[in-house]
């Protein structure tokens, strides 16, 4: 089956991998990029040409014929080097399955932590393609591997939700944390933001319960009120 052909992939398999991407401990922009790649919705030159946009369907990086999702994120020599150099994943030249089938098989063989790194790698490859196309920049495969692999360079995000004692939504906040060294630091930051938000929305002296959901298990209960704070943090 060609790269643009349709694989025989079940709806169940498709929704499983999309769910795994959605639940990954990576920044939202990384999840969205992977999701779009799965739906073949990234604006590669092949996809734009298919939608009758007047572009030349050549690779922005190597100039090769046809810039498909599969080429940019998996089959180009740059992508192959990054996958193998960073994660030991060898892209087989005979593997012509569509992207979503391939990433599903990667997901099935990877731990959650390795799969998170795979998603970061995808995002770095796509960002690099855009940097080359729009800013004339180019980084070496070695740099792409290091950046995907280095937690200190991850940009953290947080999200906070306040619910009352009946579980009814009260307030929410979200934003960027900046570079974070670990999930623990990201979660601490999110906890601080949750408490600052609670200052504005919760009655003085209210008993509050704090729930964190970072993968390293950070969480605490502040026995002081009727509200429930939930926070999510990604690093
Ligand atoms: Zn190329």
PDB file of C-alpha atoms and ligand atoms in Angstrom:
ATOM      1  CA  UNK A   1       0.000   0.000   0.000  1.00  0.00           C
ATOM      2  CA  UNK A   2       1.454   3.380  -0.982  1.00  0.00           C
ATOM      3  CA  UNK A   3       2.096   6.163   1.494  1.00  0.00           C
ATOM      4  CA  UNK A   4      -1.041   7.938   0.362  1.00  0.00           C
ATOM      5  CA  UNK A   5      -3.146   4.845   0.032  1.00  0.00           C
ATOM      6  CA  UNK A   6      -5.561   3.639   2.635  1.00  0.00           C
ATOM      7  CA  UNK A   7      -4.411   1.024   5.103  1.00  0.00           C
ATOM      8  CA  UNK A   8      -6.788  -1.472   6.521  1.00  0.00           C
ATOM      9  CA  UNK A   9      -6.794  -0.011  10.009  1.00  0.00           C
ATOM     10  CA  UNK A  10      -9.750  -0.515  12.278  1.00  0.00           C
ATOM     11  CA  UNK A  11     -11.611   2.387  13.796  1.00  0.00           C
ATOM     12  CA  UNK A  12     -10.828   0.851  17.152  1.00  0.00           C
ATOM     13  CA  UNK A  13      -7.063   0.947  16.490  1.00  0.00           C
ATOM     14  CA  UNK A  14      -7.365   4.510  15.242  1.00  0.00           C
ATOM     15  CA  UNK A  15      -9.249   5.754  18.288  1.00  0.00           C
ATOM     16  CA  UNK A  16      -6.856   3.915  20.623  1.00  0.00           C
ATOM     17  CA  UNK A  17      -3.779   5.664  19.262  1.00  0.00           C
ATOM     18  CA  UNK A  18      -5.532   9.037  19.170  1.00  0.00           C
ATOM     19  CA  UNK A  19      -6.506   8.540  22.810  1.00  0.00           C
ATOM     20  CA  UNK A  20      -2.942   7.578  23.713  1.00  0.00           C
ATOM     21  CA  UNK A  21      -1.687  10.757  22.043  1.00  0.00           C
ATOM     22  CA  UNK A  22      -4.286  12.826  23.849  1.00  0.00           C
ATOM     23  CA  UNK A  23      -3.294  11.398  27.230  1.00  0.00           C
ATOM     24  CA  UNK A  24       0.461  11.726  26.668  1.00  0.00           C
ATOM     25  CA  UNK A  25       2.441  13.841  29.110  1.00  0.00           C
ATOM     26  CA  UNK A  26       3.613  16.363  26.502  1.00  0.00           C
ATOM     27  CA  UNK A  27       2.709  20.002  25.745  1.00  0.00           C
ATOM     28  CA  UNK A  28      -0.633  20.589  24.008  1.00  0.00           C
ATOM     29  CA  UNK A  29       1.014  21.797  20.801  1.00  0.00           C
ATOM     30  CA  UNK A  30       2.882  18.476  20.544  1.00  0.00           C
ATOM     31  CA  UNK A  31      -0.325  16.473  20.979  1.00  0.00           C
ATOM     32  CA  UNK A  32      -2.102  18.587  18.377  1.00  0.00           C
ATOM     33  CA  UNK A  33       0.755  18.192  15.889  1.00  0.00           C
ATOM     34  CA  UNK A  34       0.720  14.373  16.300  1.00  0.00           C
ATOM     35  CA  UNK A  35      -3.064  14.296  16.084  1.00  0.00           C
ATOM     36  CA  UNK A  36      -3.001  16.312  12.845  1.00  0.00           C
ATOM     37  CA  UNK A  37      -0.306  14.043  11.427  1.00  0.00           C
ATOM     38  CA  UNK A  38      -2.530  11.024  12.174  1.00  0.00           C
ATOM     39  CA  UNK A  39      -5.452  12.640  10.377  1.00  0.00           C
ATOM     40  CA  UNK A  40      -3.108  13.597   7.500  1.00  0.00           C
ATOM     41  CA  UNK A  41      -4.006  17.210   8.215  1.00  0.00           C
ATOM     42  CA  UNK A  42      -0.567  18.848   8.447  1.00  0.00           C
ATOM     43  CA  UNK A  43      -0.058  21.408   5.661  1.00  0.00           C
ATOM     44  CA  UNK A  44       2.692  19.477   3.883  1.00  0.00           C
ATOM     45  CA  UNK A  45       3.198  20.357   0.230  1.00  0.00           C
ATOM     46  CA  UNK A  46       1.614  17.030  -0.765  1.00  0.00           C
ATOM     47  CA  UNK A  47      -1.501  17.802   1.282  1.00  0.00           C
ATOM     48  CA  UNK A  48      -1.707  21.378  -0.018  1.00  0.00           C
ATOM     49  CA  UNK A  49      -1.351  20.159  -3.621  1.00  0.00           C
ATOM     50  CA  UNK A  50      -4.108  17.617  -2.976  1.00  0.00           C
ATOM     51  CA  UNK A  51      -6.331  20.486  -1.857  1.00  0.00           C
ATOM     52  CA  UNK A  52      -5.567  22.321  -5.122  1.00  0.00           C
ATOM     53  CA  UNK A  53      -3.338  24.936  -3.450  1.00  0.00           C
ATOM     54  CA  UNK A  54      -0.762  26.174  -5.977  1.00  0.00           C
ATOM     55  CA  UNK A  55       2.458  24.839  -4.445  1.00  0.00           C
ATOM     56  CA  UNK A  56       5.239  22.761  -5.832  1.00  0.00           C
ATOM     57  CA  UNK A  57       5.061  19.370  -4.157  1.00  0.00           C
ATOM     58  CA  UNK A  58       8.727  19.043  -3.215  1.00  0.00           C
ATOM     59  CA  UNK A  59      10.349  18.478   0.176  1.00  0.00           C
ATOM     60  CA  UNK A  60      11.253  21.722   1.975  1.00  0.00           C
ATOM     61  CA  UNK A  61      14.405  20.130   3.363  1.00  0.00           C
ATOM     62  CA  UNK A  62      15.927  17.805   0.753  1.00  0.00           C
ATOM     63  CA  UNK A  63      14.098  19.023  -2.361  1.00  0.00           C
ATOM     64  CA  UNK A  64      12.942  15.471  -3.043  1.00  0.00           C
ATOM     65  CA  UNK A  65       9.826  14.686  -4.976  1.00  0.00           C
ATOM     66  CA  UNK A  66       6.610  14.820  -2.877  1.00  0.00           C
ATOM     67  CA  UNK A  67       6.547  16.243   0.624  1.00  0.00           C
ATOM     68  CA  UNK A  68       4.139  13.872   2.320  1.00  0.00           C
ATOM     69  CA  UNK A  69       3.500  13.543   6.057  1.00  0.00           C
ATOM     70  CA  UNK A  70       5.316  10.207   5.932  1.00  0.00           C
ATOM     71  CA  UNK A  71       8.347  11.735   4.207  1.00  0.00           C
ATOM     72  CA  UNK A  72       8.759  14.651   6.627  1.00  0.00           C
ATOM     73  CA  UNK A  73       8.099  12.726   9.826  1.00  0.00           C
ATOM     74  CA  UNK A  74       9.457   9.263   9.032  1.00  0.00           C
ATOM     75  CA  UNK A  75      11.055   8.456   5.673  1.00  0.00           C
ATOM     76  CA  UNK A  76      13.454  11.313   4.898  1.00  0.00           C
ATOM     77  CA  UNK A  77      17.099  10.678   5.680  1.00  0.00           C
ATOM     78  CA  UNK A  78      16.945  13.367   8.386  1.00  0.00           C
ATOM     79  CA  UNK A  79      13.896  11.752  10.018  1.00  0.00           C
ATOM     80  CA  UNK A  80      15.464   8.284   9.842  1.00  0.00           C
ATOM     81  CA  UNK A  81      18.631   9.539  11.505  1.00  0.00           C
ATOM     82  CA  UNK A  82      16.661  11.268  14.268  1.00  0.00           C
ATOM     83  CA  UNK A  83      14.469   8.222  14.963  1.00  0.00           C
ATOM     84  CA  UNK A  84      17.388   5.843  15.076  1.00  0.00           C
ATOM     85  CA  UNK A  85      19.879   8.174  16.787  1.00  0.00           C
ATOM     86  CA  UNK A  86      17.503   9.337  19.504  1.00  0.00           C
ATOM     87  CA  UNK A  87      15.213   6.418  20.185  1.00  0.00           C
ATOM     88  CA  UNK A  88      16.790   3.424  18.446  1.00  0.00           C
ATOM     89  CA  UNK A  89      13.760   3.156  16.142  1.00  0.00           C
ATOM     90  CA  UNK A  90      14.845   1.914  12.734  1.00  0.00           C
ATOM     91  CA  UNK A  91      12.620   3.066   9.872  1.00  0.00           C
ATOM     92  CA  UNK A  92      12.489   0.249   7.364  1.00  0.00           C
ATOM     93  CA  UNK A  93      12.671   1.277   3.683  1.00  0.00           C
ATOM     94  CA  UNK A  94      10.023  -1.319   2.902  1.00  0.00           C
ATOM     95  CA  UNK A  95       7.627   0.292   5.402  1.00  0.00           C
ATOM     96  CA  UNK A  96       5.221   2.201   3.211  1.00  0.00           C
ATOM     97  CA  UNK A  97       2.259   2.193   5.539  1.00  0.00           C
ATOM     98  CA  UNK A  98       0.421   5.384   6.256  1.00  0.00           C
ATOM     99  CA  UNK A  99       1.631   7.476   9.160  1.00  0.00           C
ATOM    100  CA  UNK A 100      -1.212   6.567  11.534  1.00  0.00           C
ATOM    101  CA  UNK A 101      -0.595   2.816  11.075  1.00  0.00           C
ATOM    102  CA  UNK A 102       3.103   3.269  11.704  1.00  0.00           C
ATOM    103  CA  UNK A 103       2.715   5.437  14.819  1.00  0.00           C
ATOM    104  CA  UNK A 104       0.179   2.920  16.134  1.00  0.00           C
ATOM    105  CA  UNK A 105       2.749   0.135  15.889  1.00  0.00           C
ATOM    106  CA  UNK A 106       5.325   2.416  17.558  1.00  0.00           C
ATOM    107  CA  UNK A 107       2.831   3.155  20.363  1.00  0.00           C
ATOM    108  CA  UNK A 108       2.161  -0.545  20.915  1.00  0.00           C
ATOM    109  CA  UNK A 109       5.859  -1.295  21.311  1.00  0.00           C
ATOM    110  CA  UNK A 110       6.748   1.682  23.525  1.00  0.00           C
ATOM    111  CA  UNK A 111       6.363   2.512  27.186  1.00  0.00           C
ATOM    112  CA  UNK A 112       4.456   5.723  27.926  1.00  0.00           C
ATOM    113  CA  UNK A 113       7.727   7.542  28.568  1.00  0.00           C
ATOM    114  CA  UNK A 114       9.273   6.440  25.263  1.00  0.00           C
ATOM    115  CA  UNK A 115       6.051   7.245  23.411  1.00  0.00           C
ATOM    116  CA  UNK A 116       6.132  10.774  24.904  1.00  0.00           C
ATOM    117  CA  UNK A 117       9.642  11.154  23.464  1.00  0.00           C
ATOM    118  CA  UNK A 118       8.374   9.854  20.108  1.00  0.00           C
ATOM    119  CA  UNK A 119       5.717  12.568  20.089  1.00  0.00           C
ATOM    120  CA  UNK A 120       8.327  15.199  20.977  1.00  0.00           C
ATOM    121  CA  UNK A 121      10.469  13.878  18.117  1.00  0.00           C
ATOM    122  CA  UNK A 122       7.571  14.192  15.657  1.00  0.00           C
ATOM    123  CA  UNK A 123       6.949  17.731  16.784  1.00  0.00           C
ATOM    124  CA  UNK A 124      10.653  18.653  16.461  1.00  0.00           C
ATOM    125  CA  UNK A 125      10.783  17.218  12.936  1.00  0.00           C
ATOM    126  CA  UNK A 126       7.709  19.194  11.912  1.00  0.00           C
ATOM    127  CA  UNK A 127       8.961  22.395  13.591  1.00  0.00           C
ATOM    128  CA  UNK A 128      12.327  21.979  11.892  1.00  0.00           C
ATOM    129  CA  UNK A 129      10.607  21.610   8.503  1.00  0.00           C
ATOM    130  CA  UNK A 130       8.746  24.885   9.156  1.00  0.00           C
ATOM    131  CA  UNK A 131      11.914  26.628  10.342  1.00  0.00           C
ATOM    132  CA  UNK A 132      13.677  25.581   7.139  1.00  0.00           C
ATOM    133  CA  UNK A 133      10.759  26.627   4.936  1.00  0.00           C
ATOM    134  CA  UNK A 134       9.869  29.933   6.559  1.00  0.00           C
ATOM    135  CA  UNK A 135      13.011  31.063   8.367  1.00  0.00           C
ATOM    136  CA  UNK A 136      15.762  29.459   6.290  1.00  0.00           C
ATOM    137  CA  UNK A 137      17.044  27.723   9.426  1.00  0.00           C
ATOM    138  CA  UNK A 138      18.277  24.192   9.648  1.00  0.00           C
ATOM    139  CA  UNK A 139      19.468  22.142  12.569  1.00  0.00           C
ATOM    140  CA  UNK A 140      21.467  18.955  12.412  1.00  0.00           C
ATOM    141  CA  UNK A 141      19.839  15.624  13.165  1.00  0.00           C
ATOM    142  CA  UNK A 142      21.995  15.477  16.289  1.00  0.00           C
ATOM    143  CA  UNK A 143      20.467  18.718  17.566  1.00  0.00           C
ATOM    144  CA  UNK A 144      16.923  17.504  16.929  1.00  0.00           C
ATOM    145  CA  UNK A 145      17.613  14.370  18.927  1.00  0.00           C
ATOM    146  CA  UNK A 146      19.104  16.292  21.853  1.00  0.00           C
ATOM    147  CA  UNK A 147      16.282  18.791  21.999  1.00  0.00           C
ATOM    148  CA  UNK A 148      13.587  16.124  21.993  1.00  0.00           C
ATOM    149  CA  UNK A 149      15.478  14.219  24.636  1.00  0.00           C
ATOM    150  CA  UNK A 150      16.355  17.051  26.977  1.00  0.00           C
ATOM    151  CA  UNK A 151      13.597  17.787  29.494  1.00  0.00           C
ATOM    152  CA  UNK A 152      15.225  21.088  30.456  1.00  0.00           C
ATOM    153  CA  UNK A 153      14.323  22.383  26.995  1.00  0.00           C
ATOM    154  CA  UNK A 154      10.679  21.362  27.166  1.00  0.00           C
ATOM    155  CA  UNK A 155       8.342  24.270  27.506  1.00  0.00           C
ATOM    156  CA  UNK A 156       5.952  23.577  30.337  1.00  0.00           C
ATOM    157  CA  UNK A 157       2.235  24.265  30.360  1.00  0.00           C
ATOM    158  CA  UNK A 158      -0.273  24.161  33.147  1.00  0.00           C
ATOM    159  CA  UNK A 159      -4.023  23.988  33.492  1.00  0.00           C
ATOM    160  CA  UNK A 160      -6.052  24.515  36.654  1.00  0.00           C
ATOM    161  CA  UNK A 161      -9.737  23.854  37.343  1.00  0.00           C
ATOM    162  CA  UNK A 162     -11.611  24.823  40.505  1.00  0.00           C
ATOM    163  CA  UNK A 163     -14.811  22.940  41.331  1.00  0.00           C
ATOM    164  CA  UNK A 164     -17.086  23.396  44.332  1.00  0.00           C
ATOM    165  CA  UNK A 165     -18.025  20.686  46.830  1.00  0.00           C
ATOM    166  CA  UNK A 166     -20.675  19.383  44.393  1.00  0.00           C
ATOM    167  CA  UNK A 167     -18.145  19.126  41.584  1.00  0.00           C
ATOM    168  CA  UNK A 168     -19.580  22.129  39.740  1.00  0.00           C
ATOM    169  CA  UNK A 169     -17.165  24.231  37.738  1.00  0.00           C
ATOM    170  CA  UNK A 170     -16.099  27.491  39.422  1.00  0.00           C
ATOM    171  CA  UNK A 171     -13.077  28.798  37.535  1.00  0.00           C
ATOM    172  CA  UNK A 172     -10.205  27.697  35.309  1.00  0.00           C
ATOM    173  CA  UNK A 173      -6.857  29.003  34.219  1.00  0.00           C
ATOM    174  CA  UNK A 174      -4.076  27.882  31.871  1.00  0.00           C
ATOM    175  CA  UNK A 175      -0.761  29.172  30.605  1.00  0.00           C
ATOM    176  CA  UNK A 176       2.876  28.546  29.884  1.00  0.00           C
ATOM    177  CA  UNK A 177       5.416  27.724  32.550  1.00  0.00           C
ATOM    178  CA  UNK A 178       8.553  28.147  30.448  1.00  0.00           C
ATOM    179  CA  UNK A 179      11.414  25.649  30.411  1.00  0.00           C
ATOM    180  CA  UNK A 180      11.033  23.090  33.180  1.00  0.00           C
ATOM    181  CA  UNK A 181      13.530  20.563  34.420  1.00  0.00           C
ATOM    182  CA  UNK A 182      11.066  17.913  35.561  1.00  0.00           C
ATOM    183  CA  UNK A 183       7.412  16.961  35.911  1.00  0.00           C
ATOM    184  CA  UNK A 184       7.772  17.680  39.639  1.00  0.00           C
ATOM    185  CA  UNK A 185       8.764  21.305  39.022  1.00  0.00           C
ATOM    186  CA  UNK A 186       5.940  21.721  36.506  1.00  0.00           C
ATOM    187  CA  UNK A 187       3.468  20.316  39.016  1.00  0.00           C
ATOM    188  CA  UNK A 188       4.720  22.601  41.781  1.00  0.00           C
ATOM    189  CA  UNK A 189       4.239  25.562  39.488  1.00  0.00           C
ATOM    190  CA  UNK A 190       0.700  24.398  38.628  1.00  0.00           C
ATOM    191  CA  UNK A 191      -0.065  23.978  42.343  1.00  0.00           C
ATOM    192  CA  UNK A 192       1.032  27.539  43.022  1.00  0.00           C
ATOM    193  CA  UNK A 193      -1.153  28.842  40.174  1.00  0.00           C
ATOM    194  CA  UNK A 194      -4.100  26.820  41.531  1.00  0.00           C
ATOM    195  CA  UNK A 195      -3.710  28.394  44.964  1.00  0.00           C
ATOM    196  CA  UNK A 196      -3.439  31.893  43.483  1.00  0.00           C
ATOM    197  CA  UNK A 197      -6.645  31.314  41.492  1.00  0.00           C
ATOM    198  CA  UNK A 198      -8.361  29.925  44.589  1.00  0.00           C
ATOM    199  CA  UNK A 199      -7.552  33.163  46.438  1.00  0.00           C
ATOM    200  CA  UNK A 200      -9.841  35.011  44.008  1.00  0.00           C
ATOM    201  CA  UNK A 201     -12.690  32.522  43.804  1.00  0.00           C
ATOM    202  CA  UNK A 202     -12.926  30.620  47.077  1.00  0.00           C
ATOM    203  CA  UNK A 203     -14.406  31.971  50.299  1.00  0.00           C
ATOM    204  CA  UNK A 204     -11.896  32.872  52.995  1.00  0.00           C
ATOM    205  CA  UNK A 205     -11.414  29.933  55.329  1.00  0.00           C
ATOM    206  CA  UNK A 206     -12.978  27.436  52.913  1.00  0.00           C
ATOM    207  CA  UNK A 207     -11.664  23.895  53.178  1.00  0.00           C
ATOM    208  CA  UNK A 208      -9.931  22.873  49.969  1.00  0.00           C
ATOM    209  CA  UNK A 209      -8.715  19.633  48.495  1.00  0.00           C
ATOM    210  CA  UNK A 210      -5.917  19.771  45.987  1.00  0.00           C
ATOM    211  CA  UNK A 211      -5.553  17.088  43.306  1.00  0.00           C
ATOM    212  CA  UNK A 212      -2.531  16.842  41.056  1.00  0.00           C
ATOM    213  CA  UNK A 213      -2.167  14.425  38.168  1.00  0.00           C
ATOM    214  CA  UNK A 214       1.474  14.602  37.107  1.00  0.00           C
ATOM    215  CA  UNK A 215       2.896  11.273  36.106  1.00  0.00           C
ATOM    216  CA  UNK A 216       5.371  11.193  38.975  1.00  0.00           C
ATOM    217  CA  UNK A 217       2.542  11.076  41.468  1.00  0.00           C
ATOM    218  CA  UNK A 218       2.862  14.495  43.051  1.00  0.00           C
ATOM    219  CA  UNK A 219      -0.301  15.533  44.856  1.00  0.00           C
ATOM    220  CA  UNK A 220      -1.395  16.863  48.192  1.00  0.00           C
ATOM    221  CA  UNK A 221      -4.536  17.376  50.189  1.00  0.00           C
ATOM    222  CA  UNK A 222      -5.002  20.729  51.871  1.00  0.00           C
ATOM    223  CA  UNK A 223      -7.623  20.024  54.486  1.00  0.00           C
ATOM    224  CA  UNK A 224      -9.059  23.511  54.614  1.00  0.00           C
ATOM    225  CA  UNK A 225     -12.381  23.933  52.766  1.00  0.00           C
ATOM    226  CA  UNK A 226     -15.239  22.799  50.511  1.00  0.00           C
ATOM    227  CA  UNK A 227     -13.571  23.205  47.119  1.00  0.00           C
ATOM    228  CA  UNK A 228     -11.569  20.891  44.921  1.00  0.00           C
ATOM    229  CA  UNK A 229      -8.586  22.065  42.966  1.00  0.00           C
ATOM    230  CA  UNK A 230      -7.365  20.013  40.029  1.00  0.00           C
ATOM    231  CA  UNK A 231      -4.209  20.810  38.223  1.00  0.00           C
ATOM    232  CA  UNK A 232      -2.442  19.387  35.245  1.00  0.00           C
ATOM    233  CA  UNK A 233       1.120  20.096  34.333  1.00  0.00           C
ATOM    234  CA  UNK A 234       3.228  19.088  31.366  1.00  0.00           C
ATOM    235  CA  UNK A 235       6.910  19.484  30.971  1.00  0.00           C
TER     236      UNK A 235
HETATM  237 ZN1  LIG B   1      13.020  15.476   2.130  1.00  0.00          ZN
END
